[in-house]
mmCIF file of C-alpha atoms in Angstrom:
data_model
loop_
_atom_site.group_PDB
_atom_site.id
_atom_site.type_symbol
_atom_site.label_atom_id
_atom_site.label_comp_id
_atom_site.label_asym_id
_atom_site.label_seq_id
_atom_site.Cartn_x
_atom_site.Cartn_y
_atom_site.Cartn_z
ATOM 1 C CA UNK A 751 26.079 6.925 -12.726
ATOM 2 C CA UNK A 752 24.231 4.448 -10.554
ATOM 3 C CA UNK A 753 25.444 3.845 -7.012
ATOM 4 C CA UNK A 754 26.090 0.242 -5.970
ATOM 5 C CA UNK A 755 22.643 -0.260 -4.377
ATOM 6 C CA UNK A 756 20.858 1.086 -7.468
ATOM 7 C CA UNK A 757 22.953 -1.039 -9.801
ATOM 8 C CA UNK A 758 22.392 -4.170 -7.697
ATOM 9 C CA UNK A 759 18.650 -3.536 -7.693
ATOM 10 C CA UNK A 760 18.559 -2.986 -11.467
ATOM 11 C CA UNK A 761 20.392 -6.274 -11.998
ATOM 12 C CA UNK A 762 18.151 -8.053 -9.485
ATOM 13 C CA UNK A 763 14.968 -6.932 -11.267
ATOM 14 C CA UNK A 764 16.262 -8.117 -14.660
ATOM 15 C CA UNK A 765 13.411 -6.642 -16.706
ATOM 16 C CA UNK A 766 14.053 -7.808 -20.277
ATOM 17 C CA UNK A 767 11.061 -6.055 -21.823
ATOM 18 C CA UNK A 768 11.652 -3.805 -24.822
ATOM 19 C CA UNK A 769 10.264 -0.265 -24.509
ATOM 20 C CA UNK A 770 9.572 -0.786 -20.810
ATOM 21 C CA UNK A 771 9.755 2.162 -18.398
ATOM 22 C CA UNK A 772 9.331 1.914 -14.660
ATOM 23 C CA UNK A 773 10.307 3.590 -11.442
ATOM 24 C CA UNK A 774 12.179 2.196 -8.458
ATOM 25 C CA UNK A 775 11.809 3.869 -5.077
ATOM 26 C CA UNK A 776 15.212 3.465 -3.463
ATOM 27 C CA UNK A 777 14.246 5.830 -0.643
ATOM 28 C CA UNK A 778 11.616 3.361 0.591
ATOM 29 C CA UNK A 779 14.338 0.873 1.478
ATOM 30 C CA UNK A 780 16.235 3.470 3.494
ATOM 31 C CA UNK A 781 13.000 4.601 5.135
ATOM 32 C CA UNK A 782 12.142 1.071 6.261
ATOM 33 C CA UNK A 783 15.708 0.460 7.494
ATOM 34 C CA UNK A 784 15.451 3.682 9.512
ATOM 35 C CA UNK A 785 12.099 2.637 11.003
ATOM 36 C CA UNK A 786 13.462 -0.803 11.864
ATOM 37 C CA UNK A 787 16.494 0.710 13.589
ATOM 38 C CA UNK A 788 14.451 3.321 15.476
ATOM 39 C CA UNK A 789 11.702 0.990 16.679
ATOM 40 C CA UNK A 790 12.681 -0.847 19.857
ATOM 41 C CA UNK A 791 9.251 -2.110 20.886
ATOM 42 C CA UNK A 792 5.997 -1.539 19.006
ATOM 43 C CA UNK A 793 4.169 -1.875 15.719
ATOM 44 C CA UNK A 794 4.212 -0.162 12.331
ATOM 45 C CA UNK A 795 1.087 0.064 10.204
ATOM 46 C CA UNK A 796 1.484 1.234 6.588
ATOM 47 C CA UNK A 797 -1.481 2.090 4.344
ATOM 48 C CA UNK A 798 -1.021 3.123 0.716
ATOM 49 C CA UNK A 799 -1.826 2.043 -2.809
ATOM 50 C CA UNK A 800 0.505 -0.419 -4.457
ATOM 51 C CA UNK A 801 1.204 -3.940 -5.618
ATOM 52 C CA UNK A 802 3.287 -6.993 -4.971
ATOM 53 C CA UNK A 803 6.428 -7.058 -7.120
ATOM 54 C CA UNK A 804 5.120 -9.437 -9.796
ATOM 55 C CA UNK A 805 2.183 -7.117 -10.468
ATOM 56 C CA UNK A 806 4.234 -3.940 -10.002
ATOM 57 C CA UNK A 807 6.700 -4.951 -12.730
ATOM 58 C CA UNK A 808 4.195 -6.819 -14.884
ATOM 59 C CA UNK A 809 5.057 -6.789 -18.627
ATOM 60 C CA UNK A 810 1.775 -4.999 -19.386
ATOM 61 C CA UNK A 811 2.691 -2.071 -17.110
ATOM 62 C CA UNK A 812 5.019 -0.683 -19.774
ATOM 63 C CA UNK A 813 4.912 2.863 -18.381
ATOM 64 C CA UNK A 814 5.307 2.092 -14.685
ATOM 65 C CA UNK A 815 3.005 3.549 -12.055
ATOM 66 C CA UNK A 816 3.998 7.237 -12.217
ATOM 67 C CA UNK A 817 0.908 9.410 -12.461
ATOM 68 C CA UNK A 818 -0.527 12.700 -11.319
ATOM 69 C CA UNK A 819 -3.732 13.748 -9.598
ATOM 70 C CA UNK A 820 -5.372 17.025 -10.511
ATOM 71 C CA UNK A 821 -8.780 17.928 -9.077
ATOM 72 C CA UNK A 822 -9.422 14.261 -8.245
ATOM 73 C CA UNK A 823 -8.649 13.117 -11.796
ATOM 74 C CA UNK A 824 -5.760 10.856 -12.765
ATOM 75 C CA UNK A 825 -3.353 12.266 -15.350
ATOM 76 C CA UNK A 826 -0.622 10.304 -17.103
ATOM 77 C CA UNK A 827 1.216 13.488 -18.116
ATOM 78 C CA UNK A 828 2.603 14.623 -14.768
ATOM 79 C CA UNK A 829 3.943 17.834 -16.317
ATOM 80 C CA UNK A 830 0.598 18.928 -17.738
ATOM 81 C CA UNK A 831 -0.050 21.493 -14.980
ATOM 82 C CA UNK A 832 3.322 22.237 -13.325
ATOM 83 C CA UNK A 833 2.985 22.991 -9.639
ATOM 84 C CA UNK A 834 -0.682 22.019 -9.519
ATOM 85 C CA UNK A 835 -0.499 18.236 -9.824
ATOM 86 C CA UNK A 836 0.107 15.790 -6.980
ATOM 87 C CA UNK A 837 2.685 13.397 -8.456
ATOM 88 C CA UNK A 838 2.819 9.862 -7.114
ATOM 89 C CA UNK A 839 3.800 6.266 -7.768
ATOM 90 C CA UNK A 840 2.509 3.037 -6.273
ATOM 91 C CA UNK A 841 4.268 1.200 -3.455
ATOM 92 C CA UNK A 842 6.221 -1.964 -4.236
ATOM 93 C CA UNK A 843 4.977 -3.897 -1.198
ATOM 94 C CA UNK A 844 7.310 -6.844 -1.829
ATOM 95 C CA UNK A 845 10.304 -4.529 -1.479
ATOM 96 C CA UNK A 846 8.851 -3.025 1.717
ATOM 97 C CA UNK A 847 8.313 -6.463 3.290
ATOM 98 C CA UNK A 848 11.695 -7.845 2.190
ATOM 99 C CA UNK A 849 13.582 -4.808 3.476
ATOM 100 C CA UNK A 850 11.657 -4.775 6.757
ATOM 101 C CA UNK A 851 12.033 -8.444 7.597
ATOM 102 C CA UNK A 852 15.732 -8.413 6.693
ATOM 103 C CA UNK A 853 16.131 -5.563 9.207
ATOM 104 C CA UNK A 854 14.673 -7.415 12.213
ATOM 105 C CA UNK A 855 11.023 -6.406 11.917
ATOM 106 C CA UNK A 856 8.412 -9.135 12.315
ATOM 107 C CA UNK A 857 5.849 -9.315 9.524
ATOM 108 C CA UNK A 858 2.305 -9.052 10.919
ATOM 109 C CA UNK A 859 0.246 -9.189 7.751
ATOM 110 C CA UNK A 860 -0.763 -7.767 4.402
ATOM 111 C CA UNK A 861 -4.298 -7.246 3.148
ATOM 112 C CA UNK A 862 -6.385 -4.775 1.203
ATOM 113 C CA UNK A 863 -8.072 -1.827 2.889
ATOM 114 C CA UNK A 864 -11.552 -3.358 2.701
ATOM 115 C CA UNK A 865 -10.364 -6.568 4.353
ATOM 116 C CA UNK A 866 -8.538 -4.636 7.052
ATOM 117 C CA UNK A 867 -11.595 -2.513 7.865
ATOM 118 C CA UNK A 868 -13.886 -5.557 7.990
ATOM 119 C CA UNK A 869 -11.343 -7.360 10.202
ATOM 120 C CA UNK A 870 -11.443 -4.345 12.546
ATOM 121 C CA UNK A 871 -15.218 -4.588 12.940
ATOM 122 C CA UNK A 872 -16.587 -2.295 10.248
ATOM 123 C CA UNK A 873 -19.749 -4.360 9.704
ATOM 124 C CA UNK A 874 -20.703 -4.186 13.398
ATOM 125 C CA UNK A 875 -19.870 -0.483 13.539
ATOM 126 C CA UNK A 876 -22.122 0.166 10.541
ATOM 127 C CA UNK A 877 -24.999 -1.728 12.196
ATOM 128 C CA UNK A 878 -24.570 0.409 15.315
ATOM 129 C CA UNK A 879 -24.554 3.589 13.233
ATOM 130 C CA UNK A 880 -27.668 2.493 11.376
ATOM 131 C CA UNK A 881 -29.484 2.159 14.704
ATOM 132 C CA UNK A 882 -28.211 5.510 16.000
ATOM 133 C CA UNK A 883 -28.435 7.801 12.954
ATOM 134 C CA UNK A 884 -31.331 9.166 10.978
ATOM 135 C CA UNK A 885 -31.696 7.638 7.516
ATOM 136 C CA UNK A 886 -30.207 10.604 5.643
ATOM 137 C CA UNK A 887 -27.225 10.744 8.033
ATOM 138 C CA UNK A 888 -26.641 7.011 7.747
ATOM 139 C CA UNK A 889 -26.840 7.203 3.947
ATOM 140 C CA UNK A 890 -24.149 9.917 3.893
ATOM 141 C CA UNK A 891 -21.841 7.875 6.144
ATOM 142 C CA UNK A 892 -22.594 4.705 4.193
ATOM 143 C CA UNK A 893 -21.617 6.390 0.908
ATOM 144 C CA UNK A 894 -18.313 7.511 2.410
ATOM 145 C CA UNK A 895 -17.614 4.039 3.790
ATOM 146 C CA UNK A 896 -18.436 2.530 0.401
ATOM 147 C CA UNK A 897 -15.591 4.545 -1.166
ATOM 148 C CA UNK A 898 -13.229 3.076 1.422
ATOM 149 C CA UNK A 899 -14.257 -0.556 0.829
ATOM 150 C CA UNK A 900 -15.414 -0.736 -2.792
ATOM 151 C CA UNK A 901 -13.056 -2.727 -5.046
ATOM 152 C CA UNK A 902 -13.475 -0.084 -7.753
ATOM 153 C CA UNK A 903 -12.565 2.706 -5.314
ATOM 154 C CA UNK A 904 -10.073 2.409 -2.443
ATOM 155 C CA UNK A 905 -11.026 -1.010 -1.059
ATOM 156 C CA UNK A 906 -8.730 -3.037 -3.296
ATOM 157 C CA UNK A 907 -6.156 -0.507 -4.512
ATOM 158 C CA UNK A 908 -5.106 0.534 -1.001
ATOM 159 C CA UNK A 909 -3.157 -2.092 0.907
ATOM 160 C CA UNK A 910 -2.401 -2.369 4.615
ATOM 161 C CA UNK A 911 0.866 -3.870 5.805
ATOM 162 C CA UNK A 912 1.964 -4.388 9.392
ATOM 163 C CA UNK A 913 5.272 -5.010 11.155
ATOM 164 C CA UNK A 914 6.287 -5.240 14.783
ATOM 165 C CA UNK A 915 9.283 -5.593 17.038
ATOM 166 C CA UNK A 916 9.329 -7.016 20.544
ATOM 167 C CA UNK A 917 5.615 -7.893 20.585
ATOM 168 C CA UNK A 918 3.727 -11.186 20.721
ATOM 169 C CA UNK A 919 2.823 -12.409 17.262
ATOM 170 C CA UNK A 920 -0.727 -13.490 18.062
ATOM 171 C CA UNK A 921 -3.574 -12.735 15.692
ATOM 172 C CA UNK A 922 -3.592 -9.039 14.955
ATOM 173 C CA UNK A 923 -7.128 -7.701 14.662
ATOM 174 C CA UNK A 924 -6.779 -6.113 11.210
ATOM 175 C CA UNK A 925 -5.113 -9.165 9.670
ATOM 176 C CA UNK A 926 -7.196 -12.122 10.927
ATOM 177 C CA UNK A 927 -8.865 -12.724 7.526
ATOM 178 C CA UNK A 928 -8.479 -11.606 3.895
ATOM 179 C CA UNK A 929 -4.751 -12.384 3.801
ATOM 180 C CA UNK A 930 -3.059 -11.099 0.627
ATOM 181 C CA UNK A 931 0.544 -11.990 1.496
ATOM 182 C CA UNK A 932 0.532 -14.655 -1.238
ATOM 183 C CA UNK A 933 0.743 -11.785 -3.762
ATOM 184 C CA UNK A 934 4.057 -10.595 -2.362
#
């Protein structure tokens, strides 16, 4: 049987789609409540792959976001290689933000990983590296950075979300541009 929080969440989501399976991470709410209670003065920076709620529970995502990784390949059958697969789901960032702000955390911002890295000065850092490194060294670093910022790699799928408590809410370096909070 569902506990009261699980039942309330299921009713709140109201997903009327036939043959629709999804996952709901109830532990994330408790985790964020615990962080909010523990933090007296400081900031929280979360980086993971995920979506805003409307995309997370989109009607075309009929099988949810549960998947496995085996030798850097994505598998939909998470039981294919028992004990050898890293099993994961995506983060529902809307739930994270809603839970956090309703537990006295201030919302700093939400963007993708590429935007966050560019906001933090990645372009200038790459120019400095280009001047300092030999061509083959720079190419190796550049290829690694490309995986972090490419929309088809980690640049778009990984999101960065920030919260604070007891701090000034001026512009935070990683969130000055490329705002994605509209998707929450």
